[in-house]
PDB file of C-alpha atoms in Angstrom:
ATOM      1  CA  UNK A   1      -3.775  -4.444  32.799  1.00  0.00           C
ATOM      2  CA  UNK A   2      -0.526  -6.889  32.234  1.00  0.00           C
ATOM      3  CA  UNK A   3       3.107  -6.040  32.966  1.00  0.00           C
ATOM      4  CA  UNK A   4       5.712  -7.486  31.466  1.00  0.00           C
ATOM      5  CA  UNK A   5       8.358  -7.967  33.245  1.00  0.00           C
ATOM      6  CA  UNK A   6      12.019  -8.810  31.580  1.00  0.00           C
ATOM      7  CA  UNK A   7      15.616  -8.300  33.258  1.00  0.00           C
ATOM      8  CA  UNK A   8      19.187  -8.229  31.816  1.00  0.00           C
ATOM      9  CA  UNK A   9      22.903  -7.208  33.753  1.00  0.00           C
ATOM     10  CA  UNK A  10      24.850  -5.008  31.619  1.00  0.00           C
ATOM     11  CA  UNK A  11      28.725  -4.527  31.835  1.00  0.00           C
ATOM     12  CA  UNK A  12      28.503  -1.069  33.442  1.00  0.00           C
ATOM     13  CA  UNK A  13      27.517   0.567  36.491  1.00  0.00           C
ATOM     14  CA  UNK A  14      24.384   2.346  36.985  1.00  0.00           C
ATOM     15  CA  UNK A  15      25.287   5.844  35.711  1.00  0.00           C
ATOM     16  CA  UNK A  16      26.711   4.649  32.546  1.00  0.00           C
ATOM     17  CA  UNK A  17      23.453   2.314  31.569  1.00  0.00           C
ATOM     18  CA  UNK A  18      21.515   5.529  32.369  1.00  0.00           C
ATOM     19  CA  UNK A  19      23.377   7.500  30.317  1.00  0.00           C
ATOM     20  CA  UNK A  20      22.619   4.928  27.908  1.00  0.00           C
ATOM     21  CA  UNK A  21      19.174   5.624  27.787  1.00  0.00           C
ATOM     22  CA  UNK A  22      19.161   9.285  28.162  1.00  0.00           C
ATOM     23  CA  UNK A  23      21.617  10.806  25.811  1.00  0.00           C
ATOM     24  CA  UNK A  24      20.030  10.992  22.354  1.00  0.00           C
ATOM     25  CA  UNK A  25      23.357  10.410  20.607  1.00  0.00           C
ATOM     26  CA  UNK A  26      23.476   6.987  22.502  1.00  0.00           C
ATOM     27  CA  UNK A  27      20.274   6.060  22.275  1.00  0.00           C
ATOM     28  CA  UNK A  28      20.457   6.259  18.681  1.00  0.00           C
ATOM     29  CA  UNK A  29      23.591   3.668  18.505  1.00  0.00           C
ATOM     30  CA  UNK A  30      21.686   0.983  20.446  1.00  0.00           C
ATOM     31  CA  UNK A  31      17.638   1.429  19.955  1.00  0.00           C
ATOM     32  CA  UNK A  32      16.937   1.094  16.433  1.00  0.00           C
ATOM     33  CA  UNK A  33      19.895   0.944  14.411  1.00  0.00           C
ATOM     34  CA  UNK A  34      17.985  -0.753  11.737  1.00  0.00           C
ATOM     35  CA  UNK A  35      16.270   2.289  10.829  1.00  0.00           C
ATOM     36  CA  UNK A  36      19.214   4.559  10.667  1.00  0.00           C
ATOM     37  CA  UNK A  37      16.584   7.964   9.610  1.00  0.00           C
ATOM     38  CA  UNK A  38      15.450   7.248  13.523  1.00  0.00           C
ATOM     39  CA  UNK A  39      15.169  10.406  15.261  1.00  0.00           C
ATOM     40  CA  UNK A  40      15.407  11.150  19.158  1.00  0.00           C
ATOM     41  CA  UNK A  41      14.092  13.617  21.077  1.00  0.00           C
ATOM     42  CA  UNK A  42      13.970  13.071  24.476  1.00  0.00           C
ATOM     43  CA  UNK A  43      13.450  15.823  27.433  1.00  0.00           C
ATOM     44  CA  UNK A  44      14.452  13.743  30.135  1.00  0.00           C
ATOM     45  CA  UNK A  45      12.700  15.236  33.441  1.00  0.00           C
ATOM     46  CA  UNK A  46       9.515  14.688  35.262  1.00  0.00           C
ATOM     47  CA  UNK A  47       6.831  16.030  32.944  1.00  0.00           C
ATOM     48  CA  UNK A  48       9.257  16.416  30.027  1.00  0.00           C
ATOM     49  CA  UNK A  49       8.352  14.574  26.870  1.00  0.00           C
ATOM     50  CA  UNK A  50      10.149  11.998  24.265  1.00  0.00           C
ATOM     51  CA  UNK A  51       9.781  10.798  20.889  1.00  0.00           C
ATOM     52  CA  UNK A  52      11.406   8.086  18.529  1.00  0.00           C
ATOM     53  CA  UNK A  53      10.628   7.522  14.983  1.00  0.00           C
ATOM     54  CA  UNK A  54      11.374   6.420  12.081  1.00  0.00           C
ATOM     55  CA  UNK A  55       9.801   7.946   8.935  1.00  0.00           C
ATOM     56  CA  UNK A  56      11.026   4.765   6.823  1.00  0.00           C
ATOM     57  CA  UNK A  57       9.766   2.530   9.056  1.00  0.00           C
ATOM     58  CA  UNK A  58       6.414   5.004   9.766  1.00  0.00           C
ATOM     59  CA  UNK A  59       6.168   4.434  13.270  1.00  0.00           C
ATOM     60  CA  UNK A  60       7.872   5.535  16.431  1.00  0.00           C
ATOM     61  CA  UNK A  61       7.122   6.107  20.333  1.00  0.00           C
ATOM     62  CA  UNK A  62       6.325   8.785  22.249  1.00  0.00           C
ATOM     63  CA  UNK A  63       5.636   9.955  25.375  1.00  0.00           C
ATOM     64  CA  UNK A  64       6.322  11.799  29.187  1.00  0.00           C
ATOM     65  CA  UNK A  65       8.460  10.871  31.718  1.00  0.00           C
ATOM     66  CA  UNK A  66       6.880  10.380  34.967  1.00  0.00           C
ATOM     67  CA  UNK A  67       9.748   9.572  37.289  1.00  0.00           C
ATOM     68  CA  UNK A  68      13.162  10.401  36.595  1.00  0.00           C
ATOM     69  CA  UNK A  69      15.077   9.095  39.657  1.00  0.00           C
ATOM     70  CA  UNK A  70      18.764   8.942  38.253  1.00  0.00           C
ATOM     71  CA  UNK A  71      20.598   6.526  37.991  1.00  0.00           C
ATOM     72  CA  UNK A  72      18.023   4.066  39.527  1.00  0.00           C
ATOM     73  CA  UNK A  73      14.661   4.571  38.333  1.00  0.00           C
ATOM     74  CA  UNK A  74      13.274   5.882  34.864  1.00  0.00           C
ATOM     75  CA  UNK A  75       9.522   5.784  34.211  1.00  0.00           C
ATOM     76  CA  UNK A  76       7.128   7.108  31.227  1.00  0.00           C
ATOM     77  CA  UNK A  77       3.773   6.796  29.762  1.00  0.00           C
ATOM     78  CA  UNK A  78       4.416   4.622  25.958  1.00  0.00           C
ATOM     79  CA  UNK A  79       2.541   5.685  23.163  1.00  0.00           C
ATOM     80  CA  UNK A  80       2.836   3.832  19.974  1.00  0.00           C
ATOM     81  CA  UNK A  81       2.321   5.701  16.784  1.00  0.00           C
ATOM     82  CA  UNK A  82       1.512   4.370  13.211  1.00  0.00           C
ATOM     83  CA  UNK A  83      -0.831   3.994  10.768  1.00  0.00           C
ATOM     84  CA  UNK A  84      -2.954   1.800  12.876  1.00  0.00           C
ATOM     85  CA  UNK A  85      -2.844   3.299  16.737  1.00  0.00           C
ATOM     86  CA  UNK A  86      -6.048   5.444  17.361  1.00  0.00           C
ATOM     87  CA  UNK A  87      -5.023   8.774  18.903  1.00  0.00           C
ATOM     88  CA  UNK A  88      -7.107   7.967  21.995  1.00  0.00           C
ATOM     89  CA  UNK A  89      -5.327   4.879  22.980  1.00  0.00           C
ATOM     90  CA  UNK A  90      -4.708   4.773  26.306  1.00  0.00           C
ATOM     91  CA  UNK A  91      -0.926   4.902  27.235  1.00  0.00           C
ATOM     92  CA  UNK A  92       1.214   1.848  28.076  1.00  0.00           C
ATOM     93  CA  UNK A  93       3.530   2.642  31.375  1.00  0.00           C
ATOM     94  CA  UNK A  94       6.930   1.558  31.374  1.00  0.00           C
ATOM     95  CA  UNK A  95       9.566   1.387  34.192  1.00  0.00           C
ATOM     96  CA  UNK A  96      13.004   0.892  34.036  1.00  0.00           C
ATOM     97  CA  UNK A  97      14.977   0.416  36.860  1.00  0.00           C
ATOM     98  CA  UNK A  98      18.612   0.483  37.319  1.00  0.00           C
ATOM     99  CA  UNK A  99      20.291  -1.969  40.437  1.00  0.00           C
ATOM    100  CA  UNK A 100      24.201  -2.193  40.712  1.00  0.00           C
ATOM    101  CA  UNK A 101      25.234  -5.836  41.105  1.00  0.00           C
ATOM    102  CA  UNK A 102      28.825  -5.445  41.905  1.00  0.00           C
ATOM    103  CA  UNK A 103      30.497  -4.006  38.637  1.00  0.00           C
ATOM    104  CA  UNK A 104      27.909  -4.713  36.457  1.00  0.00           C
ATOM    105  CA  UNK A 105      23.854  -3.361  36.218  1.00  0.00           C
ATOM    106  CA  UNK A 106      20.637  -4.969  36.597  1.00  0.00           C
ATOM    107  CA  UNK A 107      18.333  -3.530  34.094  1.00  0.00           C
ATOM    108  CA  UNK A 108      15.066  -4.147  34.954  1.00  0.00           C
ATOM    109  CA  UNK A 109      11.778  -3.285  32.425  1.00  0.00           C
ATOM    110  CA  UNK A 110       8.315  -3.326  33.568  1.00  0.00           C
ATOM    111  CA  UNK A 111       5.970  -2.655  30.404  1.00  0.00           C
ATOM    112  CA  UNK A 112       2.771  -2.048  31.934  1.00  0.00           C
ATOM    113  CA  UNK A 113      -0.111  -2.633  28.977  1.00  0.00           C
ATOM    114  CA  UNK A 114      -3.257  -0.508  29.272  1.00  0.00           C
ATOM    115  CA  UNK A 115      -5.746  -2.685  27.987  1.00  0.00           C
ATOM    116  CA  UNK A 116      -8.195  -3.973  30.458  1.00  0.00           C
ATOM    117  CA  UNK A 117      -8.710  -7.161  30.740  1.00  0.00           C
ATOM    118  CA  UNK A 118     -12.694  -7.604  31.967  1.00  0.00           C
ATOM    119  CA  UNK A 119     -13.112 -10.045  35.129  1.00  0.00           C
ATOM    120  CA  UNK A 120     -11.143  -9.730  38.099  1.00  0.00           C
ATOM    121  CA  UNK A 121      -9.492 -11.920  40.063  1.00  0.00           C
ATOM    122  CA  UNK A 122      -7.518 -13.213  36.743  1.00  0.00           C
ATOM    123  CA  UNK A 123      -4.941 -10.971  36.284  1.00  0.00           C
ATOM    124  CA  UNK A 124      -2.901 -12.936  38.062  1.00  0.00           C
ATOM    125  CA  UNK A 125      -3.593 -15.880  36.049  1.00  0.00           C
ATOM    126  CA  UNK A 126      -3.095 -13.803  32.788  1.00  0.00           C
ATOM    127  CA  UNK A 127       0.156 -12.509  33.842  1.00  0.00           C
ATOM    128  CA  UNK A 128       1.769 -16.203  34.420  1.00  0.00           C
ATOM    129  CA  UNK A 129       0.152 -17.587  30.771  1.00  0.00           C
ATOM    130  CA  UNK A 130       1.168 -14.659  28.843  1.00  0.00           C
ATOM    131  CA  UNK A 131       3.930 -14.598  29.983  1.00  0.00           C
ATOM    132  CA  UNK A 132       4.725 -17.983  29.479  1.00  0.00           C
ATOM    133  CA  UNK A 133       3.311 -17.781  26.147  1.00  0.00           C
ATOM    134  CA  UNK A 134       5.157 -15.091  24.903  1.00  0.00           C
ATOM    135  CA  UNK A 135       8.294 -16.708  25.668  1.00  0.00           C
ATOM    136  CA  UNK A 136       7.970 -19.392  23.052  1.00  0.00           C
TER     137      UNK A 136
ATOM    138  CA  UNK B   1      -7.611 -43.271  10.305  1.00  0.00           C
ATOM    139  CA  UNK B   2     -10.139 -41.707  11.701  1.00  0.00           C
ATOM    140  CA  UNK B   3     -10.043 -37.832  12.621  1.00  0.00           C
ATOM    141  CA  UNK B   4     -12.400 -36.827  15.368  1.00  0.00           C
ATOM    142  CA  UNK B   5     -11.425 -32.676  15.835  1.00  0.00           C
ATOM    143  CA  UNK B   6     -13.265 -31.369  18.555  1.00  0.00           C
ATOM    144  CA  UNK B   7     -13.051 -28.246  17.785  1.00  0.00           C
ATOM    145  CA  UNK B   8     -14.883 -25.671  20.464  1.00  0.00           C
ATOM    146  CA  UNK B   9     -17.926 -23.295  19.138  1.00  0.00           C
ATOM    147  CA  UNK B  10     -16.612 -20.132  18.638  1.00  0.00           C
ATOM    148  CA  UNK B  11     -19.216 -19.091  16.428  1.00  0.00           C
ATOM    149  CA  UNK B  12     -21.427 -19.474  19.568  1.00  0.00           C
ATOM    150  CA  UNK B  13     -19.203 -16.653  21.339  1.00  0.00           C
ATOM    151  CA  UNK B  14     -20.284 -14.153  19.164  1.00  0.00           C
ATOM    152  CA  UNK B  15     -19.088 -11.364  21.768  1.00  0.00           C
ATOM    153  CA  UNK B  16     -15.912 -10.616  22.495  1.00  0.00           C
ATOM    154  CA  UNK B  17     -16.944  -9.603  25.775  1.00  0.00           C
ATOM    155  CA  UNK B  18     -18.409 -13.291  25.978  1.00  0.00           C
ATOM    156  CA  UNK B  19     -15.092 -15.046  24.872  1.00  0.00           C
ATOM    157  CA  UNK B  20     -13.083 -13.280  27.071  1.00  0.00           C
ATOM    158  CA  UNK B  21     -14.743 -14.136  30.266  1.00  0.00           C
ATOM    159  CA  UNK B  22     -14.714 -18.084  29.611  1.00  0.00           C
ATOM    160  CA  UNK B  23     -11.334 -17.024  28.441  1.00  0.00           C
ATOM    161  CA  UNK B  24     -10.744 -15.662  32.092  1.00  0.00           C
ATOM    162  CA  UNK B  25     -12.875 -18.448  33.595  1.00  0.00           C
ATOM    163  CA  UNK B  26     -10.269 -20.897  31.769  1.00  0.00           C
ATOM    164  CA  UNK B  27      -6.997 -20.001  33.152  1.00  0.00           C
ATOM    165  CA  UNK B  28      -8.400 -18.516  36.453  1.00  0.00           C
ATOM    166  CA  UNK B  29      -7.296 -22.530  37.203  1.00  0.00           C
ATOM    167  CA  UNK B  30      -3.984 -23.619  38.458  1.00  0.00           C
ATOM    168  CA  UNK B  31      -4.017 -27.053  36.560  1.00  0.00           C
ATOM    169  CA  UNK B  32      -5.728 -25.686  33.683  1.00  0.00           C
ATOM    170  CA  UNK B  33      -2.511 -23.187  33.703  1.00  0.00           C
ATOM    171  CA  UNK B  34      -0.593 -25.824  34.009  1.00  0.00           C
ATOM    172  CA  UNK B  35      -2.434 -27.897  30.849  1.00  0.00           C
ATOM    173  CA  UNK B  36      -2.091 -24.967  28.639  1.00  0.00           C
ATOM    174  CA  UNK B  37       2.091 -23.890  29.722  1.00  0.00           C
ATOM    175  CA  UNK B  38       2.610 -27.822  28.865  1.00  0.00           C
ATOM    176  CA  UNK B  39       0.735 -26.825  25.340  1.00  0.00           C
ATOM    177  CA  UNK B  40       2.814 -24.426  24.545  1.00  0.00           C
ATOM    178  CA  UNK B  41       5.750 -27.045  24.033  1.00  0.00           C
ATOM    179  CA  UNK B  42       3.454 -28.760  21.716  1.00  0.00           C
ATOM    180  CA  UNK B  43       0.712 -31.184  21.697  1.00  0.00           C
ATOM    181  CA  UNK B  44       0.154 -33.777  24.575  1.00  0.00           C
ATOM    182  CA  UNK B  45      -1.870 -37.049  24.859  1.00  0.00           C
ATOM    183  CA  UNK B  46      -4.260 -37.387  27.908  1.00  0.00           C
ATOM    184  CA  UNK B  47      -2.144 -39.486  29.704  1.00  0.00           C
ATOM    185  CA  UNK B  48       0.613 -36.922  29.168  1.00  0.00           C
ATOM    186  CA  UNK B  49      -1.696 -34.722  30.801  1.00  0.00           C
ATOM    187  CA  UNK B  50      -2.997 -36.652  33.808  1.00  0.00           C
ATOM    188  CA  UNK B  51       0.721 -37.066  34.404  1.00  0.00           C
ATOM    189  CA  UNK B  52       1.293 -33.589  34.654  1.00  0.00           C
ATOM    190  CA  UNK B  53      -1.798 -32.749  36.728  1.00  0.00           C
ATOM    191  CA  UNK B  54      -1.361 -36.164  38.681  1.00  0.00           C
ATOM    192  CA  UNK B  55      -5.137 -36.522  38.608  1.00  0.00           C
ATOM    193  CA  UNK B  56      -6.986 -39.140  36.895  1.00  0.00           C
ATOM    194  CA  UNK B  57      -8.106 -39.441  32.918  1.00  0.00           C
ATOM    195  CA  UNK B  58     -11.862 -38.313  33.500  1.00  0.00           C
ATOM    196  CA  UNK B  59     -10.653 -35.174  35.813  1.00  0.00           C
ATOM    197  CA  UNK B  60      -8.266 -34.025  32.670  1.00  0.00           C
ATOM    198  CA  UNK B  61     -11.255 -34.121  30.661  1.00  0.00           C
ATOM    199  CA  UNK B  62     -12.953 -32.065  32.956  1.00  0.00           C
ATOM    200  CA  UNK B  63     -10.719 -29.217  32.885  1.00  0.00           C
ATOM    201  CA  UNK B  64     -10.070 -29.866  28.701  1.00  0.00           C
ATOM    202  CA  UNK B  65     -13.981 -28.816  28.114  1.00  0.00           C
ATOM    203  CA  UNK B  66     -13.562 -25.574  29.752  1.00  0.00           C
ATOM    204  CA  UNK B  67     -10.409 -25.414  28.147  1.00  0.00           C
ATOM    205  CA  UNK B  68     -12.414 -26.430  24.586  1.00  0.00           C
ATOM    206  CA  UNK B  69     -15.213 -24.124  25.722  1.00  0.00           C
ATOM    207  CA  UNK B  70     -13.185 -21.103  25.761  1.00  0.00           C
ATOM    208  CA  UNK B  71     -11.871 -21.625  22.307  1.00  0.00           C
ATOM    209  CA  UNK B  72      -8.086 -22.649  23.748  1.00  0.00           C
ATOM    210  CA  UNK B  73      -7.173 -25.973  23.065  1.00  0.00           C
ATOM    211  CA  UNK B  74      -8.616 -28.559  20.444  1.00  0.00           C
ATOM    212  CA  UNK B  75      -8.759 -32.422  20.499  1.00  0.00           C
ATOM    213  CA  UNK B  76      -8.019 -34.795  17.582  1.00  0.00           C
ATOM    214  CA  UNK B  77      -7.329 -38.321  17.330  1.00  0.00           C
ATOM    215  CA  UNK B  78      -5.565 -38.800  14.776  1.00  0.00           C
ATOM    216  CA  UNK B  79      -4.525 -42.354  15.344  1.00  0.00           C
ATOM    217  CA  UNK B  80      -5.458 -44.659  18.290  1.00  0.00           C
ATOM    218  CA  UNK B  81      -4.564 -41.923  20.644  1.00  0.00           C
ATOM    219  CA  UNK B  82      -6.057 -38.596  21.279  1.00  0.00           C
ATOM    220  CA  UNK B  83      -4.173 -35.572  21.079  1.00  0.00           C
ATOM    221  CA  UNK B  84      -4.406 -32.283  22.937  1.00  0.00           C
ATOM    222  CA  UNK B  85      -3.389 -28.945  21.190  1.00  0.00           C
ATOM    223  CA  UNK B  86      -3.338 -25.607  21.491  1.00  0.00           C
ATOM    224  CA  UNK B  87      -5.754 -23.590  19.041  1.00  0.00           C
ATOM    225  CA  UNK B  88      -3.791 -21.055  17.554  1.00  0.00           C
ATOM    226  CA  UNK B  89      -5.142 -17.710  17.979  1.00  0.00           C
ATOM    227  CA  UNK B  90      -7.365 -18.896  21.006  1.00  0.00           C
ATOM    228  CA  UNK B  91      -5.932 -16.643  23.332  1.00  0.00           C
ATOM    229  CA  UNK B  92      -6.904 -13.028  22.914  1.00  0.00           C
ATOM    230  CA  UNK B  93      -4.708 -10.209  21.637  1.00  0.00           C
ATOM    231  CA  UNK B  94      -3.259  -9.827  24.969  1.00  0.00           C
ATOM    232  CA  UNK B  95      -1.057 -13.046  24.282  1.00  0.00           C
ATOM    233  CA  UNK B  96      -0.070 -11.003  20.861  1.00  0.00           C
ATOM    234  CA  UNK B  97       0.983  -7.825  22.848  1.00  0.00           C
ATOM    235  CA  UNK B  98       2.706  -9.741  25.253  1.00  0.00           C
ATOM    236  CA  UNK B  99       4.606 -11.892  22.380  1.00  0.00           C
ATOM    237  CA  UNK B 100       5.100  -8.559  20.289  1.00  0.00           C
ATOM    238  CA  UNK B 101       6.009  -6.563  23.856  1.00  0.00           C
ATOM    239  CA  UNK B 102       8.762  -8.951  24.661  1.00  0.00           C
ATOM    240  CA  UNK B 103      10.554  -9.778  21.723  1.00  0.00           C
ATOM    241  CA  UNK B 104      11.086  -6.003  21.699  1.00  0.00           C
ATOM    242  CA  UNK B 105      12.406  -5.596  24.765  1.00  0.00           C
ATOM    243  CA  UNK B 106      14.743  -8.770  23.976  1.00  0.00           C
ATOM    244  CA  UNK B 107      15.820  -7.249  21.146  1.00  0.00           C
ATOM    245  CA  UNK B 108      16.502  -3.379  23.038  1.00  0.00           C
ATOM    246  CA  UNK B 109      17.758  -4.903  25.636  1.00  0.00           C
ATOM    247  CA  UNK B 110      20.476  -6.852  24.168  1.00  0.00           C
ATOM    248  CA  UNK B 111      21.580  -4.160  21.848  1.00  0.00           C
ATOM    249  CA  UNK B 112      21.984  -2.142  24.989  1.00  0.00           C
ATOM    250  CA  UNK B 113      24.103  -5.062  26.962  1.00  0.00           C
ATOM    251  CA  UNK B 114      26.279  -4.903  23.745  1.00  0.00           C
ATOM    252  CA  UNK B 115      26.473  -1.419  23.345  1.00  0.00           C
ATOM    253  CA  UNK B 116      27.459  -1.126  27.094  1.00  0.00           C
ATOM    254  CA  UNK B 117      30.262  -3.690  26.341  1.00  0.00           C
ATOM    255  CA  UNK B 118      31.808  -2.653  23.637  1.00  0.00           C
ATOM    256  CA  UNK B 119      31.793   0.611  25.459  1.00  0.00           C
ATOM    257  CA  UNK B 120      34.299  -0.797  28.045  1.00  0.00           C
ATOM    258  CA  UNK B 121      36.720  -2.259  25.089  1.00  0.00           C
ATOM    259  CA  UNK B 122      36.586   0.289  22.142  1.00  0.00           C
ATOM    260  CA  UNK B 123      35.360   3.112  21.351  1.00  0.00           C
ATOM    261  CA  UNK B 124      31.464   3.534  21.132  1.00  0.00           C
ATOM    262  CA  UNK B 125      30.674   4.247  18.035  1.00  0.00           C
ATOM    263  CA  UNK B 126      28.932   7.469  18.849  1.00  0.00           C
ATOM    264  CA  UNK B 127      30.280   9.632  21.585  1.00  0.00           C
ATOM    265  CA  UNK B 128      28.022  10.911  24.197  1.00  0.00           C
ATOM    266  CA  UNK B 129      28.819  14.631  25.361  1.00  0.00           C
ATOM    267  CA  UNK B 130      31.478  14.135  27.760  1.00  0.00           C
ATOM    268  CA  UNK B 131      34.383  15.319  29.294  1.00  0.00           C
ATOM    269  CA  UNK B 132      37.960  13.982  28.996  1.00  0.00           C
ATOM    270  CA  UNK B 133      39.500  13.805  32.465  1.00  0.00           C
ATOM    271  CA  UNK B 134      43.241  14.219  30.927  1.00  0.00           C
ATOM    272  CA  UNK B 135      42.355  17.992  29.545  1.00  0.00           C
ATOM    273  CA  UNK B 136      39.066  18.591  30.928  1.00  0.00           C
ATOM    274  CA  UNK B 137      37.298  19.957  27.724  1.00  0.00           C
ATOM    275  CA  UNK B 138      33.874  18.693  26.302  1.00  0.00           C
ATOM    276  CA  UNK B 139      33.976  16.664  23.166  1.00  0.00           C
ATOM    277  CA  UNK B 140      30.786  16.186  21.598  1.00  0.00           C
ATOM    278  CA  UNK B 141      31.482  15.163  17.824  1.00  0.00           C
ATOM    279  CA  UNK B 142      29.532  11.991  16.761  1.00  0.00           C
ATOM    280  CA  UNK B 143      32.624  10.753  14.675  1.00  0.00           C
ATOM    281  CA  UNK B 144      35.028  10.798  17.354  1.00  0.00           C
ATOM    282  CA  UNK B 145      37.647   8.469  17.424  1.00  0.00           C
ATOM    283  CA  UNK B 146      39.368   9.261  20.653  1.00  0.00           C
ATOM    284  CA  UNK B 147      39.013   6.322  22.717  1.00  0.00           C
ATOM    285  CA  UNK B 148      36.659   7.476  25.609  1.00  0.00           C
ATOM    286  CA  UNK B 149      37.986   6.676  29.236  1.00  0.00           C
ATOM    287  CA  UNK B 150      35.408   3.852  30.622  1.00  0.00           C
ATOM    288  CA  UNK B 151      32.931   5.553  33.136  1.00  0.00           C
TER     289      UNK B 151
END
C-alpha cells in the first residue's frame, strides 16, 4: 500500500472548509465543475455512503464514510467507477483532515492506494520515489 | 558517433511478479533513490552522478546495473560521454497512480482554496443551506444572490 500525502491552507476556518466538502450544493461548485451533469450524493455519517459522477464524463466515485469527526477529520473508503475498474477492486482509503492555523485551514489529504506492493521492507522506499516522481 | 544503449532485459522478466521485486530490490537503496530523484530532472553523466552520491565512478556503476537490471534507467553514449536516463515506463503502475492520484488532488484542492476565497469576498456561486443571522430564516435557493455573511 502507498499514501499520498498532499496539504494546502485555505482562507477559512475549519467549519467552513468542512462544509465545503459536505454540502452537496458546494461540493458541486468546486469538485468537478468541468462536468457540469456531475451529480452528488453524499450521506455524510459513519457508515453512510457517497457517490459522484458524471454520466458525460462516464465515471465517478463512490464510497462509505468511515470517520466523520467534524470539523477535523473526514475519512472514506474510494472506489473508482468506469468502464475499466473491476467491481472487485479493492477500495482506496482516503483521509482528510482539517487543522486551524490561525484564520486560515490546513487541509490535509492522505490517499491511501490498495494495491499491494509484494516485498516488504520497501514501502518506505516506494513512498519517497513515487512520490517524488509524481511530482514532476 | 557512436550509440552504445544499454538497454536492461526486460524480456528476461517475463513475470511481473519478477520485475517488481528487482524493482523493490532497486530503490530499497538510499543512493540508488537518490540516482533515480536526480533522473527525474533529466539525464545525468556519471560524473554527475558520483557527485551526487560522493562515491567514486566504479561504485556509481555498481548501483546503475541494479538500476539497469530492474528495467529503470538506461545508458547511452551518445557522444564522448555517457549518459544516464530514466526508462520511461520502468517504474510500475504504482508511479502512474501516484502521478494520476496527485494531479487530482492538485487540481480539487485548489478549486477548493478558491472556492473558499471567493467565499470570503463575493458571493459563492451556489449557496449552501444556511441561515441569515439578520432574520434568522433558511435560504436554500442555488441562484441566490444575497451576499452570504462570511462564516
Amino acid at each position: 500500500m502507498s499514501t499520498l500525502t498532499l496539504t494546502r491552507t485555505v482562507a477559512a476556518a475549519p467549519e467552513r472548509a468542512w462544509q465545503a466538502w459536505t454540502d452537496p450544493a458546494e461540493l458541486a461548485a468546486w469538485w468537478w465543475p468541468q462536468w457540469p451533469d456531475t451529480t452528488y450524493d453524499l450521506d455524510v455519517r459513519v457508515g453512510g455512503r457517497y457517490r459522484i459522477h458524471s454520466a458525460g464524463a462516464a465515471f465517478g466515485i463512490s464510497g462509505e464514510y468511515t470517520r466523520v469527526d467534524r470539523p477535523h477529520l473526514l475519512a472514506m473508503t474510494w472506489v473508482w467507477h468506469n468502464a475499466e475498474t473491476s467491481p472487485d477492486a479493492a477500495p482506496d482509503e482516503v483521509e482528510i483532515e482539517f487543522t486551524a492555523e490561525g484564520a486560515q485551514t490546513v487541509v490535509t489529504v492522505r490517499h491511501t492506494s490498495a494495491e499491494e506492493l509484494q516485498g516488504s521492507g520497501t514501502e518506505q522506499g516506494w513512498n519517497a520515489v513515487l512520490d517524488r516522481f509524481a511530482r514532476r | 558517433m557512436v550509440k552504445y544503449p544499454w538497454e536492461p532485459p526486460p524480456a528476461l522478466r517475463d513475470s511481473a511478479s519478477e520485475r517488481l521485486d528487482a524493482q523493490a530490490h532497486a530503490i530499497a537503496s538510499a543512493p540508488r533513490r537518490a540516482v533515480l530523484e536526480r533522473l527525474a530532472d533529466g539525464p545525468a553523466s556519471m560524473t554527475d552522478l558520483s557527485d551526487l552520491l560522493a562515491v567514486t565512478l566504479p561504485a556509481v556503476d555498481k548501483h546503475l546495473r541494479v538500476l539497469m537490471d530492474a528495467g529503470l534507467v538506461t545508458k547511452s553514449k551518445p557522444g564522448r560521454t555517457t549518459s544516464v536516463a530514466l526508462r520511461p515506463g520502468g517504474l510500475t503502475e504504482l508511479v502512474e497512480w501516484s502521478a494520476r492520484t496527485r494531479l487530482l488532488w492538485t487540481g480539487l484542492l485548489d478549486r477548493l482554496s478558491d472556492h473558499l476565497e471567493a467565499d470570503g469576498a463575493a458571493p459563492p456561486p451556489t449557496a449552501p443551506v444556511t441561515r441569515s443571522p439578520a432574520t434568522d430564516t433558511p435560504t436554500t435557493d442555488a441562484a441566490a444572490t444575497d451576499p452570504q455573511e462570511h462564516r
